[in-house]
Amino acid sequence: MPVRDVSSLKRLLPGRVFDAEADLLAYSYDAALERARPDAVVIARTAEDVRKAVQWCAESRSPFVARGAGTNLSGGCVPLRGGVVISTARLDRILAADTQRGVAVVEPGVVNLNLQKRLEPAGWFYAPDPASHKICTLGGNLGENAGGPRCLKYGVTTHYVKALEVVMPDGALESFSIEDEGPEILSLLVGSEGTLGIVTKAWLGIVPSPPEIVTVLAAFKSVEEAAACVAAVIAAGVLPRVIEAMDRLSVDAIEAYAPAGYPRAEAILLIELEGEGKSLELQLDEVSSLCRRHGAIECRSARDLAERERLWEGRRSASAALARLAPNVLVEDGVVPRSRLPAAARRVREIAQAHGTPAALLSHAGDGNLHPQIIFDERDREQTSRVKRAGLEMLRSCVELGGSVSGEHGIGVEKRAAMTWLFSDETISLFRRLKAALDPEGLANPDKVLPLPGERAPGETRPKARPPTDAAAALIEAVRQRAKDRRPFSVFGARTKVPEQIAAAGKGSALITRALSKVVEFDREDYVATVEAGISLGELKSKLEPEGFFVPLPMSAGTVGGMLAAKPWPGVREGILGMRVLLADGSVADLGGKVVKNAAGYDVPRLLLGSWGALAVILEVTLRLSPIRPALPSELPKPRPPRFGTWQARLKKAFDPHGLLNPWVGELR
Amino acid sequence: MSGVLGRLLTALGERSCYDAVSQCSRCGYCEQACPTYVASGREPQSPRGRNQLARLLLEGKFEDPLSAREALSTCLLCGACTSVCPAHVPTADIVLEGRRELSGTRSAWLRKALHHLFVRSPDILAILIRAGYALKRSGLSRLAARSGLLRLIGLRALAEADAHVQETPKRLLFEMLREDTSLKEDRAAAWRYFASCGPNFVFPRVGLATIRILKRACGRGSFFDGRCCGLTAYNYGDLDTARALARMNIERLESLRGEAPLIADCSSCAAFLKSYPQLFLREADWRARAERFAARVRDVVEISPSLPKDALREAFALHDCCRARHGQGLSQQPRRALQPACARWRELPESDVCCGGAGLFAFKHPGLSEAILRRKVSDIAASQARAVAVSGTSCLIQLARGLKKYYPECRVVHWSEAVCEALDHEDG
Ligand SMILES: Cc1cc2nc3c(=O)[nH]c(=O)nc-3n(C[C@H](O)[C@H](O)[C@H](O)COP(=O)(O)OP(=O)(O)OC[C@H]3O[C@@H](n4cnc5c(N)ncnc54)[C@H](O)[C@@H]3O)c2cc1C
Ligand code: SF4
Ligand code: SF4
């Protein structure tokens, strides 16, 4: 690769550009294994620095890679095609921490912990808490859609993003918000690993700290018993803030290094409850008795900070304990529906054994997120490739169990090929079109997230797509016909939200989703339901709620699909896990999945919120249900018609190049 | 030929330098603990960056090895990174090894001069230093600074001290102690005092305070009257000189009767005395002797004199000297006696973050050092402390300068001086 001439970049950003060999080498890695040298490094101090640097890249067709603290575990910051690494680590001001409105305004280089420290005195906190919170930046958290132990109760990064200021790949400075009328570009950017733009400012939701916290330690004779206990706790309607699990290997490693007094059991759970007074007592009683009923051989709890810290000390020293055994630790990041956790743990053990690569298993058990930790020495090539293979196989087994190849660490370069296990060719090609729509020159963090053309992970793993229901099949056929004839058409649900004149005129030929009214899958164990888009909200709620499974959408006349497409309330995004959508050309794409956290691929389901059917037809949606009644608005404002600015219009083109779908949408305003 | 160490004593046991640096998994856990990374935001100036660059140097992967010099020379050697690293990668030792790899035979004459001064003729060193002070007192200090007398003899740290310290002791500490009959060598001594270069040449009052505390807390002791610990030479890449000095000190202690501890009152010095074994990994005999020696070394902050409660009325804070906190793992020890003796104790939010003094550092990298110093002083100012106690010579010099410039309401004292102030209260 010819080295790019960066002298004009240096003139453009004096004192901010570094290109000595040591600088290039120091920006050739992150916390994963891949390496590649950039041509220059920009240490930006302001959004304007970032904008100038990106614009320079756009003009000189140079790739660029955004970088925060470089702690991601998937190679996301490695400049595979050289170009410019743009560090946002020094955009590190907290611009506001407004507890009145529950918003913090930050620059992307703010370290997660520093925001927490700023909020603490006021009795507030920022919920996403990756284990790396002392070092990783909020920009990196946004890039990876990071989660942490606490996200069982509180959700992951995307649940806290309210607005972003972003330098787009052509150098334009834009702002996006969840209040935007029209497709939710904001959500597409979260978790996009710097492949769609660079965040320069973020408005993040913050929450009040709980009055009291109790930590419970419970030890079990088997992983299965521990998992059954987790399921029981959730089903009981207790929503702990944290449920962490450790297996025997982890416990042995911890006890050998920094004895925490953990019982030598096959599985240990650390459960954290929060609340106040009586209600906290009740939760604690309930959890303790559930633990005992599920065979806990030991169960103790701690209240004051020092005692709680002592229970956590062991868990925290796990990585140090492993780091003593070998230079490198591969931390995998698979996720499965919670009920499949024991099966996944078994598979992980078998795979580790088969490859001769012992793996300690730490999990965010409440979310079904597994972090097998395999120790090795990267200087031993044979061992390294064996470990990588074992890691990939573990991910594959997660996909086979209905899960995903990343719960929170992202895809980067290391898991790029594994995307073919998860997504169909149609879906991946949709992702590619979206990337090309926002970054036509392919300069923003190239060769990340999406498999290269022709790249496949070995083996077919993707579970066969469920055949469409009769109603869906009919709709798909109707769309195919129209696509063939290039005939524009409209899609309506119950027409409760579309302005009357349009519904009446039914510009193009109208297709009605009302017949898509099935609950396709209702997984009581995992609190997940997949429903067709034409089902009415009233019907859905009356089917699930009497059994104690609450739907995270407000009540309203009309269909579920209509509610999502029109987005009368930004909060509809909260409980969405996946979607099956029908594209304007008649192809079907399955997006997201059944797992409660998923950092693989672009968040297209949320992008479709507020798109008023102009991008794709929602056929099904997978929702996370709650064992307790969520707080939802009882009155909804009239949904506002969408706005299609430059970026929305480009996305529309990527979804629907011939402008067939809901052609009237642009005229609503 | 000084060369490189090749092997290091790490928290995971003895390792080749390459194995030690390969233990860095690039997790990044150390980044926010590193003052130079926080100040510059540049990966080459972070522990992870330094380790990776040192590793690439060892692997011969650099086309332009000298481009790594800035990354290595900006390291404060504070050790904060090692304290937080899951694998306790000894970054500071690795950085020094990297510097030695890079320096090759550069300024061999200077090394020779150093060797002469420290090892062969310490008296000439004392004469030179006294001459420097004489010049300073006679109002010729600027001339002295410019003539760079101290710098010429390789003691840039002391040159810095000279520029920033107002006091110019007329008598050097060791001269006073040699004359003090109460400190005569005695087989029954309960302790032996090691006069570090700082107290010896710049701050005799610190040494006198330390001796007062030792007498009070431990009874009769003696003046060790050894050689410079060798840290300056070691940090300068001159392993031969460091080893020669270490051998002299070891031999001297062995020649004295009894098992009394050897007490030093500059934490950098104490930490280095404790690390002597690492200098002799290839010499089994000397290694064993160095281990016995190191086991007897104590930092003065490990002494816990009993002090009257609330004796000090001023708002007092403690800045953890890096070589005490990270170099020797002393965190509670310096507080044990002092804190209860302070009526208004101020715990600093980041008391274990380096002040940017670090020997030559302030002189070589003024910009970076200033940024780090400002962060430290603003923490002190926010705590509203009126006095800060430290236990290292570099910290004493650096904070004196920083406080004078940014927060003159506050003074800096050595831990021993603070303890003596509390004793004064008791003694009336
Ligand atoms: C010890 C350890 C524990 C970890 N624990 C967790 C955990 O519990 N949960 C978890 O989710 N992750 C965890 N991680 C992974 C990692 O810390 C997270 O992915 C974190 O979000 C990365 O932040 P960063 O600042 O290091 O980002 P980087 O690694 O610098 O970047 C991550 C990605 O975001 C992009 N990016 C960075 N800044 C911007 C920006 N301003 N705009 C747009 N894109 C940007 C980059 O291009 C890259 O693709 C852990 C890592 C380590 C080493
Ligand atoms: S020095 Fe330690 S903490 Fe720092 S990156 Fe390396 S392994 Fe991680
Ligand atoms: S020793 Fe101090 S300055 Fe050097 S890398 Fe470690 S933390 Fe940074």
mmCIF file of N, CA, C and O in Angstrom, chain B residues 228-295:
data_model
loop_
_atom_site.group_PDB
_atom_site.id
_atom_site.type_symbol
_atom_site.label_atom_id
_atom_site.label_comp_id
_atom_site.label_asym_id
_atom_site.label_seq_id
_atom_site.Cartn_x
_atom_site.Cartn_y
_atom_site.Cartn_z
ATOM 1 N N CYS B 228 25.762 6.911 47.518
ATOM 2 C CA CYS B 228 24.507 7.167 46.807
ATOM 3 C C CYS B 228 23.882 5.820 46.454
ATOM 4 O O CYS B 228 24.598 4.857 46.148
ATOM 5 N N CYS B 229 22.541 5.717 46.511
ATOM 6 C CA CYS B 229 21.892 4.435 46.277
ATOM 7 C C CYS B 229 22.127 3.931 44.864
ATOM 8 O O CYS B 229 22.026 2.736 44.592
ATOM 9 N N GLY B 230 22.398 4.840 43.924
ATOM 10 C CA GLY B 230 22.661 4.421 42.545
ATOM 11 C C GLY B 230 21.505 4.682 41.601
ATOM 12 O O GLY B 230 21.594 4.436 40.399
ATOM 13 N N LEU B 231 20.412 5.220 42.128
ATOM 14 C CA LEU B 231 19.233 5.411 41.286
ATOM 15 C C LEU B 231 19.497 6.352 40.119
ATOM 16 O O LEU B 231 19.057 6.103 39.000
ATOM 17 N N THR B 232 20.228 7.449 40.403
ATOM 18 C CA THR B 232 20.481 8.411 39.326
ATOM 19 C C THR B 232 21.229 7.726 38.184
ATOM 20 O O THR B 232 20.855 7.849 37.021
ATOM 21 N N ALA B 233 22.254 6.969 38.546
ATOM 22 C CA ALA B 233 23.024 6.271 37.521
ATOM 23 C C ALA B 233 22.141 5.268 36.798
ATOM 24 O O ALA B 233 22.150 5.170 35.568
ATOM 25 N N TYR B 234 21.322 4.541 37.573
ATOM 26 C CA TYR B 234 20.449 3.519 36.995
ATOM 27 C C TYR B 234 19.492 4.155 35.995
ATOM 28 O O TYR B 234 19.336 3.693 34.873
ATOM 29 N N ASN B 235 18.844 5.242 36.412
ATOM 30 C CA ASN B 235 17.900 5.896 35.522
ATOM 31 C C ASN B 235 18.601 6.497 34.303
ATOM 32 O O ASN B 235 17.987 6.707 33.275
ATOM 33 N N TYR B 236 19.876 6.740 34.470
ATOM 34 C CA TYR B 236 20.616 7.297 33.356
ATOM 35 C C TYR B 236 21.117 6.213 32.419
ATOM 36 O O TYR B 236 21.750 6.478 31.421
ATOM 37 N N GLY B 237 20.806 4.963 32.760
ATOM 38 C CA GLY B 237 21.203 3.870 31.888
ATOM 39 C C GLY B 237 22.571 3.322 32.223
ATOM 40 O O GLY B 237 23.121 2.494 31.498
ATOM 41 N N ASP B 238 23.155 3.771 33.338
ATOM 42 C CA ASP B 238 24.499 3.351 33.675
ATOM 43 C C ASP B 238 24.448 2.233 34.708
ATOM 44 O O ASP B 238 24.572 2.447 35.906
ATOM 45 N N LEU B 239 24.267 1.022 34.214
ATOM 46 C CA LEU B 239 24.101 -0.108 35.127
ATOM 47 C C LEU B 239 25.379 -0.411 35.897
ATOM 48 O O LEU B 239 25.326 -0.806 37.062
ATOM 49 N N ASP B 240 26.527 -0.214 35.263
ATOM 50 C CA ASP B 240 27.782 -0.527 35.953
ATOM 51 C C ASP B 240 27.932 0.304 37.212
ATOM 52 O O ASP B 240 28.281 -0.205 38.283
ATOM 53 N N THR B 241 27.695 1.595 37.069
ATOM 54 C CA THR B 241 27.814 2.469 38.230
ATOM 55 C C THR B 241 26.793 2.086 39.295
ATOM 56 O O THR B 241 27.108 2.010 40.484
ATOM 57 N N ALA B 242 25.544 1.828 38.850
ATOM 58 C CA ALA B 242 24.518 1.453 39.812
ATOM 59 C C ALA B 242 24.940 0.197 40.566
ATOM 60 O O ALA B 242 24.811 0.119 41.791
ATOM 61 N N ARG B 243 25.473 -0.771 39.833
ATOM 62 C CA ARG B 243 25.888 -2.017 40.488
ATOM 63 C C ARG B 243 27.051 -1.769 41.444
ATOM 64 O O ARG B 243 27.087 -2.305 42.564
ATOM 65 N N ALA B 244 28.005 -0.952 41.014
ATOM 66 C CA ALA B 244 29.165 -0.690 41.873
ATOM 67 C C ALA B 244 28.717 -0.051 43.179
ATOM 68 O O ALA B 244 29.170 -0.437 44.274
ATOM 69 N N LEU B 245 27.808 0.911 43.080
ATOM 70 C CA LEU B 245 27.318 1.577 44.287
ATOM 71 C C LEU B 245 26.542 0.595 45.159
ATOM 72 O O LEU B 245 26.679 0.587 46.386
ATOM 73 N N ALA B 246 25.726 -0.232 44.508
ATOM 74 C CA ALA B 246 24.942 -1.208 45.264
ATOM 75 C C ALA B 246 25.881 -2.140 46.027
ATOM 76 O O ALA B 246 25.684 -2.412 47.221
ATOM 77 N N ARG B 247 26.923 -2.610 45.353
ATOM 78 C CA ARG B 247 27.853 -3.530 46.032
ATOM 79 C C ARG B 247 28.478 -2.858 47.252
ATOM 80 O O ARG B 247 28.609 -3.474 48.309
ATOM 81 N N MET B 248 28.857 -1.570 47.095
ATOM 82 C CA MET B 248 29.483 -0.882 48.224
ATOM 83 C C MET B 248 28.515 -0.778 49.392
ATOM 84 O O MET B 248 28.896 -0.995 50.551
ATOM 85 N N ASN B 249 27.281 -0.450 49.090
ATOM 86 C CA ASN B 249 26.307 -0.321 50.173
ATOM 87 C C ASN B 249 26.030 -1.671 50.827
ATOM 88 O O ASN B 249 25.910 -1.771 52.053
ATOM 89 N N ILE B 250 25.925 -2.683 49.995
ATOM 90 C CA ILE B 250 25.665 -4.023 50.542
ATOM 91 C C ILE B 250 26.826 -4.436 51.450
ATOM 92 O O ILE B 250 26.634 -4.900 52.579
ATOM 93 N N GLU B 251 28.039 -4.252 50.927
ATOM 94 C CA GLU B 251 29.215 -4.643 51.725
ATOM 95 C C GLU B 251 29.258 -3.877 53.041
ATOM 96 O O GLU B 251 29.555 -4.440 54.094
ATOM 97 N N ARG B 252 28.931 -2.608 52.942
ATOM 98 C CA ARG B 252 29.004 -1.807 54.174
ATOM 99 C C ARG B 252 27.997 -2.322 55.194
ATOM 100 O O ARG B 252 28.341 -2.478 56.358
ATOM 101 N N LEU B 253 26.793 -2.572 54.767
ATOM 102 C CA LEU B 253 25.798 -3.043 55.739
ATOM 103 C C LEU B 253 26.223 -4.382 56.324
ATOM 104 O O LEU B 253 26.067 -4.635 57.515
ATOM 105 N N GLU B 254 26.783 -5.248 55.453
ATOM 106 C CA GLU B 254 27.221 -6.555 55.935
ATOM 107 C C GLU B 254 28.334 -6.413 56.978
ATOM 108 O O GLU B 254 28.467 -7.249 57.880
ATOM 109 N N SER B 255 29.113 -5.355 56.810
ATOM 110 C CA SER B 255 30.255 -5.212 57.715
ATOM 111 C C SER B 255 29.818 -4.729 59.106
ATOM 112 O O SER B 255 30.597 -4.745 60.042
ATOM 113 N N LEU B 256 28.587 -4.275 59.207
ATOM 114 C CA LEU B 256 28.112 -3.762 60.492
ATOM 115 C C LEU B 256 27.391 -4.867 61.237
ATOM 116 O O LEU B 256 26.705 -5.689 60.639
ATOM 117 N N ARG B 257 27.514 -4.846 62.560
ATOM 118 C CA ARG B 257 26.911 -5.902 63.361
ATOM 119 C C ARG B 257 25.409 -5.721 63.484
ATOM 120 O O ARG B 257 24.885 -4.625 63.360
ATOM 121 N N GLY B 258 24.758 -6.798 63.788
ATOM 122 C CA GLY B 258 23.332 -6.729 64.087
ATOM 123 C C GLY B 258 22.463 -6.738 62.843
ATOM 124 O O GLY B 258 22.952 -6.742 61.718
ATOM 125 N N GLU B 259 21.158 -6.791 63.091
ATOM 126 C CA GLU B 259 20.196 -6.891 61.997
ATOM 127 C C GLU B 259 19.321 -5.653 61.917
ATOM 128 O O GLU B 259 18.221 -5.702 61.391
ATOM 129 N N ALA B 260 19.804 -4.534 62.457
ATOM 130 C CA ALA B 260 18.956 -3.342 62.497
ATOM 131 C C ALA B 260 18.537 -2.931 61.094
ATOM 132 O O ALA B 260 19.308 -3.068 60.137
ATOM 133 N N PRO B 261 17.314 -2.424 60.941
ATOM 134 C CA PRO B 261 16.847 -1.984 59.631
ATOM 135 C C PRO B 261 17.614 -0.756 59.150
ATOM 136 O O PRO B 261 18.131 0.017 59.961
ATOM 137 N N LEU B 262 17.656 -0.619 57.838
ATOM 138 C CA LEU B 262 18.305 0.530 57.225
ATOM 139 C C LEU B 262 17.186 1.456 56.744
ATOM 140 O O LEU B 262 16.357 1.073 55.931
ATOM 141 N N ILE B 263 17.180 2.685 57.277
ATOM 142 C CA ILE B 263 16.055 3.575 57.017
ATOM 143 C C ILE B 263 16.460 4.698 56.072
ATOM 144 O O ILE B 263 17.457 5.379 56.304
ATOM 145 N N ALA B 264 15.665 4.887 55.018
ATOM 146 C CA ALA B 264 15.923 5.994 54.094
ATOM 147 C C ALA B 264 14.719 6.917 54.089
ATOM 148 O O ALA B 264 13.596 6.473 54.292
ATOM 149 N N ASP B 265 14.960 8.211 53.873
ATOM 150 C CA ASP B 265 13.832 9.142 53.927
ATOM 151 C C ASP B 265 13.542 9.808 52.592
ATOM 152 O O ASP B 265 12.888 10.851 52.539
ATOM 153 N N CYS B 266 14.028 9.206 51.502
ATOM 154 C CA CYS B 266 13.532 9.610 50.187
ATOM 155 C C CYS B 266 12.943 8.340 49.605
ATOM 156 O O CYS B 266 13.642 7.331 49.463
ATOM 157 N N SER B 267 11.650 8.347 49.270
ATOM 158 C CA SER B 267 10.997 7.110 48.868
ATOM 159 C C SER B 267 11.592 6.533 47.588
ATOM 160 O O SER B 267 11.606 5.319 47.400
ATOM 161 N N SER B 268 12.085 7.389 46.707
ATOM 162 C CA SER B 268 12.692 6.882 45.476
ATOM 163 C C SER B 268 13.901 6.039 45.816
ATOM 164 O O SER B 268 14.131 4.965 45.257
ATOM 165 N N CYS B 269 14.658 6.576 46.760
ATOM 166 C CA CYS B 269 15.869 5.926 47.191
ATOM 167 C C CYS B 269 15.533 4.609 47.884
ATOM 168 O O CYS B 269 16.113 3.561 47.585
ATOM 169 N N ALA B 270 14.588 4.647 48.810
ATOM 170 C CA ALA B 270 14.204 3.435 49.543
ATOM 171 C C ALA B 270 13.737 2.365 48.569
ATOM 172 O O ALA B 270 14.106 1.193 48.679
ATOM 173 N N ALA B 271 12.928 2.779 47.595
ATOM 174 C CA ALA B 271 12.411 1.806 46.628
ATOM 175 C C ALA B 271 13.558 1.203 45.837
ATOM 176 O O ALA B 271 13.582 -0.001 45.570
ATOM 177 N N PHE B 272 14.537 2.030 45.485
ATOM 178 C CA PHE B 272 15.644 1.496 44.694
ATOM 179 C C PHE B 272 16.514 0.555 45.530
ATOM 180 O O PHE B 272 16.937 -0.497 45.066
ATOM 181 N N LEU B 273 16.752 0.921 46.787
ATOM 182 C CA LEU B 273 17.534 0.034 47.662
ATOM 183 C C LEU B 273 16.841 -1.325 47.763
ATOM 184 O O LEU B 273 17.474 -2.367 47.769
ATOM 185 N N LYS B 274 15.504 -1.279 47.823
ATOM 186 C CA LYS B 274 14.752 -2.527 47.923
ATOM 187 C C LYS B 274 14.814 -3.341 46.632
ATOM 188 O O LYS B 274 14.507 -4.516 46.628
ATOM 189 N N SER B 275 15.146 -2.667 45.539
ATOM 190 C CA SER B 275 15.144 -3.395 44.262
ATOM 191 C C SER B 275 16.551 -3.831 43.835
ATOM 192 O O SER B 275 16.747 -4.266 42.706
ATOM 193 N N TYR B 276 17.513 -3.741 44.720
ATOM 194 C CA TYR B 276 18.880 -4.163 44.371
ATOM 195 C C TYR B 276 18.964 -5.568 43.749
ATOM 196 O O TYR B 276 19.752 -5.782 42.837
ATOM 197 N N PRO B 277 18.167 -6.521 44.240
ATOM 198 C CA PRO B 277 18.338 -7.871 43.686
ATOM 199 C C PRO B 277 18.217 -7.897 42.157
ATOM 200 O O PRO B 277 18.900 -8.672 41.497
ATOM 201 N N GLN B 278 17.394 -7.017 41.604
ATOM 202 C CA GLN B 278 17.199 -7.041 40.159
ATOM 203 C C GLN B 278 18.494 -6.713 39.403
ATOM 204 O O GLN B 278 18.650 -7.081 38.247
ATOM 205 N N LEU B 279 19.423 -6.046 40.074
ATOM 206 C CA LEU B 279 20.672 -5.702 39.402
ATOM 207 C C LEU B 279 21.591 -6.906 39.267
ATOM 208 O O LEU B 279 22.555 -6.878 38.506
ATOM 209 N N PHE B 280 21.294 -7.944 40.042
ATOM 210 C CA PHE B 280 22.262 -9.049 40.111
ATOM 211 C C PHE B 280 21.646 -10.389 39.729
ATOM 212 O O PHE B 280 22.002 -11.414 40.300
ATOM 213 N N LEU B 281 20.734 -10.376 38.762
ATOM 214 C CA LEU B 281 20.050 -11.628 38.458
ATOM 215 C C LEU B 281 20.991 -12.670 37.869
ATOM 216 O O LEU B 281 20.708 -13.844 37.894
ATOM 217 N N ARG B 282 22.091 -12.200 37.319
ATOM 218 C CA ARG B 282 23.011 -13.187 36.729
ATOM 219 C C ARG B 282 24.170 -13.555 37.647
ATOM 220 O O ARG B 282 25.078 -14.257 37.258
ATOM 221 N N GLU B 283 24.146 -13.006 38.863
ATOM 222 C CA GLU B 283 25.242 -13.305 39.803
ATOM 223 C C GLU B 283 24.636 -13.862 41.084
ATOM 224 O O GLU B 283 24.251 -13.099 41.967
ATOM 225 N N ALA B 284 24.579 -15.149 41.160
ATOM 226 C CA ALA B 284 23.838 -15.806 42.250
ATOM 227 C C ALA B 284 24.281 -15.314 43.625
ATOM 228 O O ALA B 284 23.445 -15.024 44.484
ATOM 229 N N ASP B 285 25.581 -15.185 43.806
ATOM 230 C CA ASP B 285 26.090 -14.803 45.113
ATOM 231 C C ASP B 285 25.608 -13.394 45.482
ATOM 232 O O ASP B 285 25.022 -13.167 46.543
ATOM 233 N N TRP B 286 25.844 -12.462 44.555
ATOM 234 C CA TRP B 286 25.439 -11.087 44.832
ATOM 235 C C TRP B 286 23.934 -10.952 44.934
ATOM 236 O O TRP B 286 23.420 -10.148 45.706
ATOM 237 N N ARG B 287 23.237 -11.757 44.166
ATOM 238 C CA ARG B 287 21.780 -11.677 44.243
ATOM 239 C C ARG B 287 21.323 -12.025 45.655
ATOM 240 O O ARG B 287 20.480 -11.337 46.237
ATOM 241 N N ALA B 288 21.871 -13.082 46.202
ATOM 242 C CA ALA B 288 21.466 -13.497 47.549
ATOM 243 C C ALA B 288 21.812 -12.401 48.557
ATOM 244 O O ALA B 288 21.014 -12.087 49.453
ATOM 245 N N ARG B 289 23.001 -11.822 48.389
ATOM 246 C CA ARG B 289 23.388 -10.757 49.325
ATOM 247 C C ARG B 289 22.457 -9.552 49.164
ATOM 248 O O ARG B 289 22.055 -8.924 50.149
ATOM 249 N N ALA B 290 22.107 -9.237 47.915
ATOM 250 C CA ALA B 290 21.207 -8.105 47.664
ATOM 251 C C ALA B 290 19.830 -8.372 48.263
ATOM 252 O O ALA B 290 19.173 -7.467 48.775
ATOM 253 N N GLU B 291 19.410 -9.631 48.207
ATOM 254 C CA GLU B 291 18.097 -9.948 48.780
ATOM 255 C C GLU B 291 18.114 -9.748 50.296
ATOM 256 O O GLU B 291 17.167 -9.203 50.866
ATOM 257 N N ARG B 292 19.192 -10.186 50.921
ATOM 258 C CA ARG B 292 19.284 -9.988 52.383
ATOM 259 C C ARG B 292 19.320 -8.495 52.713
ATOM 260 O O ARG B 292 18.682 -8.035 53.649
ATOM 261 N N PHE B 293 20.034 -7.749 51.889
ATOM 262 C CA PHE B 293 20.122 -6.306 52.093
ATOM 263 C C PHE B 293 18.730 -5.667 51.951
ATOM 264 O O PHE B 293 18.277 -4.925 52.818
ATOM 265 N N ALA B 294 18.084 -6.004 50.837
ATOM 266 C CA ALA B 294 16.795 -5.373 50.529
ATOM 267 C C ALA B 294 15.780 -5.640 51.629
ATOM 268 O O ALA B 294 14.958 -4.781 51.962
ATOM 269 N N ALA B 295 15.858 -6.832 52.201
ATOM 270 C CA ALA B 295 14.882 -7.188 53.231
ATOM 271 C C ALA B 295 15.014 -6.295 54.457
ATOM 272 O O ALA B 295 14.095 -6.190 55.264
#
